[in-house]
PDB file of C-alpha atoms in Angstrom:
ATOM      1  CA  MET A  21      -7.605  18.593 -16.339  1.00  0.00           C
ATOM      2  CA  LYS A  22      -9.975  21.560 -16.678  1.00  0.00           C
ATOM      3  CA  LYS A  23     -11.423  20.682 -13.262  1.00  0.00           C
ATOM      4  CA  SER A  24      -7.892  20.753 -11.797  1.00  0.00           C
ATOM      5  CA  ILE A  25      -7.209  24.211 -13.224  1.00  0.00           C
ATOM      6  CA  ILE A  26     -10.525  25.554 -11.930  1.00  0.00           C
ATOM      7  CA  SER A  27      -9.933  23.964  -8.501  1.00  0.00           C
ATOM      8  CA  PHE A  28      -6.465  25.522  -8.346  1.00  0.00           C
ATOM      9  CA  ALA A  29      -7.833  28.981  -9.200  1.00  0.00           C
ATOM     10  CA  ILE A  30     -10.609  28.708  -6.596  1.00  0.00           C
ATOM     11  CA  THR A  31      -8.116  27.535  -3.947  1.00  0.00           C
ATOM     12  CA  VAL A  32      -5.776  30.482  -4.629  1.00  0.00           C
ATOM     13  CA  ILE A  33      -8.650  32.970  -4.408  1.00  0.00           C
ATOM     14  CA  ALA A  34     -10.031  31.384  -1.227  1.00  0.00           C
ATOM     15  CA  LEU A  35      -6.632  31.448   0.479  1.00  0.00           C
ATOM     16  CA  CYS A  36      -6.213  35.074  -0.483  1.00  0.00           C
ATOM     17  CA  MET A  37      -9.498  36.079   1.135  1.00  0.00           C
ATOM     18  CA  VAL A  38      -8.373  34.794   4.528  1.00  0.00           C
ATOM     19  CA  HIS A  39      -5.868  37.668   4.971  1.00  0.00           C
ATOM     20  CA  THR A  40      -6.676  41.371   5.087  1.00  0.00           C
ATOM     21  CA  VAL A  41      -3.287  43.101   5.394  1.00  0.00           C
ATOM     22  CA  SER A  42      -2.891  46.167   3.166  1.00  0.00           C
ATOM     23  CA  ALA A  43      -0.225  45.733   0.459  1.00  0.00           C
ATOM     24  CA  GLN A  44       0.124  45.687  -3.284  1.00  0.00           C
ATOM     25  CA  GLU A  45       2.659  43.195  -4.547  1.00  0.00           C
ATOM     26  CA  PHE A  46       2.561  44.082  -8.245  1.00  0.00           C
ATOM     27  CA  ASN A  47       2.570  47.691  -9.455  1.00  0.00           C
ATOM     28  CA  LYS A  48       3.223  49.694 -12.585  1.00  0.00           C
ATOM     29  CA  GLY A  49       6.973  49.407 -13.191  1.00  0.00           C
ATOM     30  CA  THR A  50       7.360  46.100 -11.310  1.00  0.00           C
ATOM     31  CA  ASN A  51       9.595  43.566 -13.107  1.00  0.00           C
ATOM     32  CA  VAL A  52       9.453  39.819 -12.418  1.00  0.00           C
ATOM     33  CA  ILE A  53      11.377  36.862 -13.813  1.00  0.00           C
ATOM     34  CA  ASN A  54       9.922  33.386 -13.211  1.00  0.00           C
ATOM     35  CA  ALA A  55      11.969  30.201 -13.590  1.00  0.00           C
ATOM     36  CA  GLY A  56      10.103  26.936 -13.152  1.00  0.00           C
ATOM     37  CA  PHE A  57       9.488  23.319 -13.910  1.00  0.00           C
ATOM     38  CA  GLY A  58       6.226  21.925 -15.178  1.00  0.00           C
ATOM     39  CA  ILE A  59       4.233  18.760 -14.702  1.00  0.00           C
ATOM     40  CA  GLY A  60       1.509  17.439 -16.963  1.00  0.00           C
ATOM     41  CA  GLY A  61       1.044  18.600 -20.496  1.00  0.00           C
ATOM     42  CA  SER A  62      -0.665  18.060 -23.794  1.00  0.00           C
ATOM     43  CA  PHE A  63       2.555  17.497 -25.730  1.00  0.00           C
ATOM     44  CA  SER A  64       2.857  13.743 -25.956  1.00  0.00           C
ATOM     45  CA  PRO A  65       3.559  11.296 -28.717  1.00  0.00           C
ATOM     46  CA  SER A  66       0.633   9.263 -29.938  1.00  0.00           C
ATOM     47  CA  GLY A  67       0.603   5.763 -31.309  1.00  0.00           C
ATOM     48  CA  PHE A  68       2.061   2.574 -29.957  1.00  0.00           C
ATOM     49  CA  GLY A  69       5.147   1.913 -27.882  1.00  0.00           C
ATOM     50  CA  SER A  70       6.198   3.575 -24.670  1.00  0.00           C
ATOM     51  CA  ALA A  71       7.398   7.088 -23.883  1.00  0.00           C
ATOM     52  CA  THR A  72       9.030   8.804 -20.956  1.00  0.00           C
ATOM     53  CA  ALA A  73       8.118  12.433 -20.428  1.00  0.00           C
ATOM     54  CA  GLY A  74      10.852  14.878 -19.593  1.00  0.00           C
ATOM     55  CA  LEU A  75      10.414  17.664 -17.098  1.00  0.00           C
ATOM     56  CA  GLY A  76       9.017  20.831 -18.633  1.00  0.00           C
ATOM     57  CA  LEU A  77      11.260  23.844 -18.057  1.00  0.00           C
ATOM     58  CA  SER A  78      10.201  27.442 -18.535  1.00  0.00           C
ATOM     59  CA  ALA A  79      11.192  31.036 -17.905  1.00  0.00           C
ATOM     60  CA  SER A  80       9.101  34.158 -18.220  1.00  0.00           C
ATOM     61  CA  TYR A  81       9.535  37.887 -17.785  1.00  0.00           C
ATOM     62  CA  GLU A  82       6.879  40.516 -17.190  1.00  0.00           C
ATOM     63  CA  ARG A  83       6.683  44.220 -16.446  1.00  0.00           C
ATOM     64  CA  GLY A  84       3.785  46.168 -14.966  1.00  0.00           C
ATOM     65  CA  ILE A  85       2.655  48.576 -17.691  1.00  0.00           C
ATOM     66  CA  TRP A  86      -0.816  50.002 -16.928  1.00  0.00           C
ATOM     67  CA  GLU A  87      -2.713  50.651 -13.726  1.00  0.00           C
ATOM     68  CA  VAL A  88      -6.362  49.878 -14.349  1.00  0.00           C
ATOM     69  CA  GLY A  89      -9.534  49.978 -12.324  1.00  0.00           C
ATOM     70  CA  GLY A  90     -10.637  46.934 -10.488  1.00  0.00           C
ATOM     71  CA  PRO A  91      -7.991  47.516  -8.816  1.00  0.00           C
ATOM     72  CA  GLY A  92      -5.172  46.056 -10.761  1.00  0.00           C
ATOM     73  CA  VAL A  93      -2.184  46.302 -13.059  1.00  0.00           C
ATOM     74  CA  ILE A  94      -1.724  44.912 -16.559  1.00  0.00           C
ATOM     75  CA  SER A  95       1.672  43.447 -17.366  1.00  0.00           C
ATOM     76  CA  LEU A  96       3.326  42.515 -20.643  1.00  0.00           C
ATOM     77  CA  GLY A  97       6.160  40.056 -21.090  1.00  0.00           C
ATOM     78  CA  GLY A  98       7.598  36.984 -22.727  1.00  0.00           C
ATOM     79  CA  TYR A  99       7.781  33.227 -22.216  1.00  0.00           C
ATOM     80  CA  LEU A 100      10.274  30.495 -23.160  1.00  0.00           C
ATOM     81  CA  GLY A 101       9.659  26.832 -22.472  1.00  0.00           C
ATOM     82  CA  THR A 102      10.790  23.369 -23.463  1.00  0.00           C
ATOM     83  CA  THR A 103       9.843  19.758 -22.790  1.00  0.00           C
ATOM     84  CA  ALA A 104      10.656  16.384 -24.316  1.00  0.00           C
ATOM     85  CA  TYR A 105       9.420  12.812 -24.683  1.00  0.00           C
ATOM     86  CA  ASP A 106      11.701   9.856 -25.404  1.00  0.00           C
ATOM     87  CA  GLY A 107      10.699   6.271 -26.057  1.00  0.00           C
ATOM     88  CA  ASP A 108      10.578   3.330 -28.399  1.00  0.00           C
ATOM     89  CA  PHE A 109       8.002   1.787 -30.668  1.00  0.00           C
ATOM     90  CA  GLY A 110       8.614  -1.656 -29.208  1.00  0.00           C
ATOM     91  CA  ILE A 111      10.019  -2.974 -32.493  1.00  0.00           C
ATOM     92  CA  GLY A 112      13.759  -3.573 -32.492  1.00  0.00           C
ATOM     93  CA  ASN A 113      15.824  -0.418 -32.045  1.00  0.00           C
ATOM     94  CA  ASP A 114      13.176   2.019 -33.274  1.00  0.00           C
ATOM     95  CA  ASP A 115      13.687   4.767 -30.689  1.00  0.00           C
ATOM     96  CA  PHE A 116      12.051   8.151 -31.027  1.00  0.00           C
ATOM     97  CA  SER A 117      12.208  11.537 -29.364  1.00  0.00           C
ATOM     98  CA  TRP A 118       9.958  14.559 -29.410  1.00  0.00           C
ATOM     99  CA  ARG A 119      11.238  18.012 -28.423  1.00  0.00           C
ATOM    100  CA  TYR A 120       8.918  20.959 -27.928  1.00  0.00           C
ATOM    101  CA  TYR A 121       9.887  24.599 -27.642  1.00  0.00           C
ATOM    102  CA  ILE A 122       7.508  27.485 -26.994  1.00  0.00           C
ATOM    103  CA  VAL A 123       8.290  31.165 -27.492  1.00  0.00           C
ATOM    104  CA  GLY A 124       5.465  33.480 -26.507  1.00  0.00           C
ATOM    105  CA  ALA A 125       4.254  36.971 -25.670  1.00  0.00           C
ATOM    106  CA  ARG A 126       2.088  37.250 -22.558  1.00  0.00           C
ATOM    107  CA  ALA A 127      -0.240  39.777 -20.964  1.00  0.00           C
ATOM    108  CA  ALA A 128      -1.689  39.433 -17.462  1.00  0.00           C
ATOM    109  CA  TYR A 129      -4.039  41.229 -15.100  1.00  0.00           C
ATOM    110  CA  HIS A 130      -2.679  41.370 -11.527  1.00  0.00           C
ATOM    111  CA  PHE A 131      -5.514  41.787  -9.055  1.00  0.00           C
ATOM    112  CA  ASN A 132      -4.465  44.002  -6.140  1.00  0.00           C
ATOM    113  CA  GLY A 133      -7.877  44.228  -4.465  1.00  0.00           C
ATOM    114  CA  LEU A 134      -7.290  41.371  -2.046  1.00  0.00           C
ATOM    115  CA  ASN A 135      -4.782  43.421  -0.024  1.00  0.00           C
ATOM    116  CA  VAL A 136      -2.813  40.352   1.024  1.00  0.00           C
ATOM    117  CA  GLU A 137       0.755  41.092   2.003  1.00  0.00           C
ATOM    118  CA  ASN A 138       3.362  39.148  -0.024  1.00  0.00           C
ATOM    119  CA  LEU A 139       0.809  37.733  -2.510  1.00  0.00           C
ATOM    120  CA  ASP A 140       0.421  38.504  -6.219  1.00  0.00           C
ATOM    121  CA  VAL A 141      -2.504  36.786  -7.979  1.00  0.00           C
ATOM    122  CA  TYR A 142      -2.973  37.108 -11.714  1.00  0.00           C
ATOM    123  CA  GLY A 143      -4.548  35.692 -14.830  1.00  0.00           C
ATOM    124  CA  GLY A 144      -3.644  36.218 -18.430  1.00  0.00           C
ATOM    125  CA  ALA A 145      -3.293  35.100 -22.006  1.00  0.00           C
ATOM    126  CA  MET A 146      -0.366  34.137 -24.209  1.00  0.00           C
ATOM    127  CA  LEU A 147       0.195  34.050 -27.953  1.00  0.00           C
ATOM    128  CA  SER A 148       3.026  31.726 -28.877  1.00  0.00           C
ATOM    129  CA  LEU A 149       4.967  29.977 -31.580  1.00  0.00           C
ATOM    130  CA  ASN A 150       5.353  26.267 -30.841  1.00  0.00           C
ATOM    131  CA  ILE A 151       8.226  24.360 -32.397  1.00  0.00           C
ATOM    132  CA  ALA A 152       7.991  20.560 -32.452  1.00  0.00           C
ATOM    133  CA  SER A 153      10.919  18.372 -33.435  1.00  0.00           C
ATOM    134  CA  TYR A 154      10.543  14.628 -34.049  1.00  0.00           C
ATOM    135  CA  ASP A 155      13.483  12.272 -34.439  1.00  0.00           C
ATOM    136  CA  GLY A 156      12.795   8.587 -35.070  1.00  0.00           C
ATOM    137  CA  ASN A 157      13.136   5.787 -37.607  1.00  0.00           C
ATOM    138  CA  ASN A 158      16.035   7.668 -39.202  1.00  0.00           C
ATOM    139  CA  ASP A 159      13.659  10.546 -39.891  1.00  0.00           C
ATOM    140  CA  VAL A 160      13.846  14.070 -38.502  1.00  0.00           C
ATOM    141  CA  ASP A 161      10.867  16.384 -38.818  1.00  0.00           C
ATOM    142  CA  ILE A 162      10.423  19.935 -37.514  1.00  0.00           C
ATOM    143  CA  ASP A 163       7.052  21.669 -37.434  1.00  0.00           C
ATOM    144  CA  THR A 164       6.062  25.134 -36.202  1.00  0.00           C
ATOM    145  CA  PHE A 165       2.588  26.345 -35.423  1.00  0.00           C
ATOM    146  CA  PRO A 166       0.996  29.338 -33.653  1.00  0.00           C
ATOM    147  CA  SER A 167      -0.986  28.839 -30.473  1.00  0.00           C
ATOM    148  CA  GLY A 168      -2.957  30.772 -27.894  1.00  0.00           C
ATOM    149  CA  SER A 169      -3.557  29.975 -24.237  1.00  0.00           C
ATOM    150  CA  VAL A 170      -4.802  31.287 -20.915  1.00  0.00           C
ATOM    151  CA  TYR A 171      -3.367  30.874 -17.424  1.00  0.00           C
ATOM    152  CA  VAL A 172      -3.891  31.793 -13.764  1.00  0.00           C
ATOM    153  CA  GLY A 173      -1.247  32.016 -11.116  1.00  0.00           C
ATOM    154  CA  GLY A 174      -0.011  33.311  -7.840  1.00  0.00           C
ATOM    155  CA  ARG A 175       3.299  34.369  -6.309  1.00  0.00           C
ATOM    156  CA  TRP A 176       4.231  34.380  -2.658  1.00  0.00           C
ATOM    157  CA  TYR A 177       7.191  36.609  -1.756  1.00  0.00           C
ATOM    158  CA  PHE A 178       9.478  35.789   1.162  1.00  0.00           C
ATOM    159  CA  ASN A 179      11.188  39.172   0.930  1.00  0.00           C
ATOM    160  CA  GLU A 180      11.293  42.202  -1.368  1.00  0.00           C
ATOM    161  CA  ASN A 181      12.958  40.344  -4.250  1.00  0.00           C
ATOM    162  CA  PHE A 182      12.451  36.581  -3.941  1.00  0.00           C
ATOM    163  CA  GLY A 183       9.376  34.358  -3.939  1.00  0.00           C
ATOM    164  CA  VAL A 184       7.808  31.202  -5.296  1.00  0.00           C
ATOM    165  CA  PHE A 185       5.065  30.853  -7.888  1.00  0.00           C
ATOM    166  CA  ALA A 186       2.483  28.393  -9.122  1.00  0.00           C
ATOM    167  CA  GLU A 187       0.817  28.765 -12.501  1.00  0.00           C
ATOM    168  CA  ALA A 188      -1.935  26.660 -14.057  1.00  0.00           C
ATOM    169  CA  GLY A 189      -2.727  26.809 -17.741  1.00  0.00           C
ATOM    170  CA  TYR A 190      -1.152  25.959 -21.020  1.00  0.00           C
ATOM    171  CA  GLY A 191       2.565  26.324 -21.666  1.00  0.00           C
ATOM    172  CA  VAL A 192       4.973  23.413 -21.688  1.00  0.00           C
ATOM    173  CA  ALA A 193       2.932  22.010 -18.785  1.00  0.00           C
ATOM    174  CA  PHE A 194      -0.488  22.352 -17.202  1.00  0.00           C
ATOM    175  CA  LEU A 195       1.032  23.166 -13.794  1.00  0.00           C
ATOM    176  CA  THR A 196       4.299  25.069 -13.357  1.00  0.00           C
ATOM    177  CA  LEU A 197       6.058  25.634 -10.028  1.00  0.00           C
ATOM    178  CA  GLY A 198       9.200  27.635  -9.428  1.00  0.00           C
ATOM    179  CA  ALA A 199      11.033  30.710  -8.188  1.00  0.00           C
ATOM    180  CA  ALA A 200      10.122  34.351  -8.832  1.00  0.00           C
ATOM    181  CA  PHE A 201      12.645  37.202  -8.833  1.00  0.00           C
ATOM    182  CA  ARG A 202      11.204  40.728  -8.507  1.00  0.00           C
ATOM    183  CA  PHE A 203      13.174  43.884  -9.277  1.00  0.00           C
TER     184      PHE A 203
END
């Protein structure tokens, strides 16, 4: 999976270097809301039996806060995500379900030096609280734990306010795709 994340980041950077139009897609004061679905993830039940993974869903918000050298902008924001796994142990009616929720604070560096019109590339880190809920064998268990992660991503805008995004890293999924709303 690490090779996939690195390959994705290299691909985004390589595609960005093909264009040389002057534009900055993320500035101080820019606000963006992402809404996406994720595929792949490290949240999965272990043991025997079979499980079906649900689609990871997430939303994030960020605001451009500081212009920094490089050239670039640092943003701060938040993240909410959820995913689930349902299955059975293969013994009678012993069904189980796992539900995961992530609430996090994120910071990202948006690199504006590529000068590619309609493109915002970024990388960042997130501190989060993960909430895991297990329901099976007439037993319900809820556990919370802190976590940290890193991510890289890119947004392509079709107009001033709407675009699509792809993000690789750790959240409710290793790869998240979705819509971006800039205001």
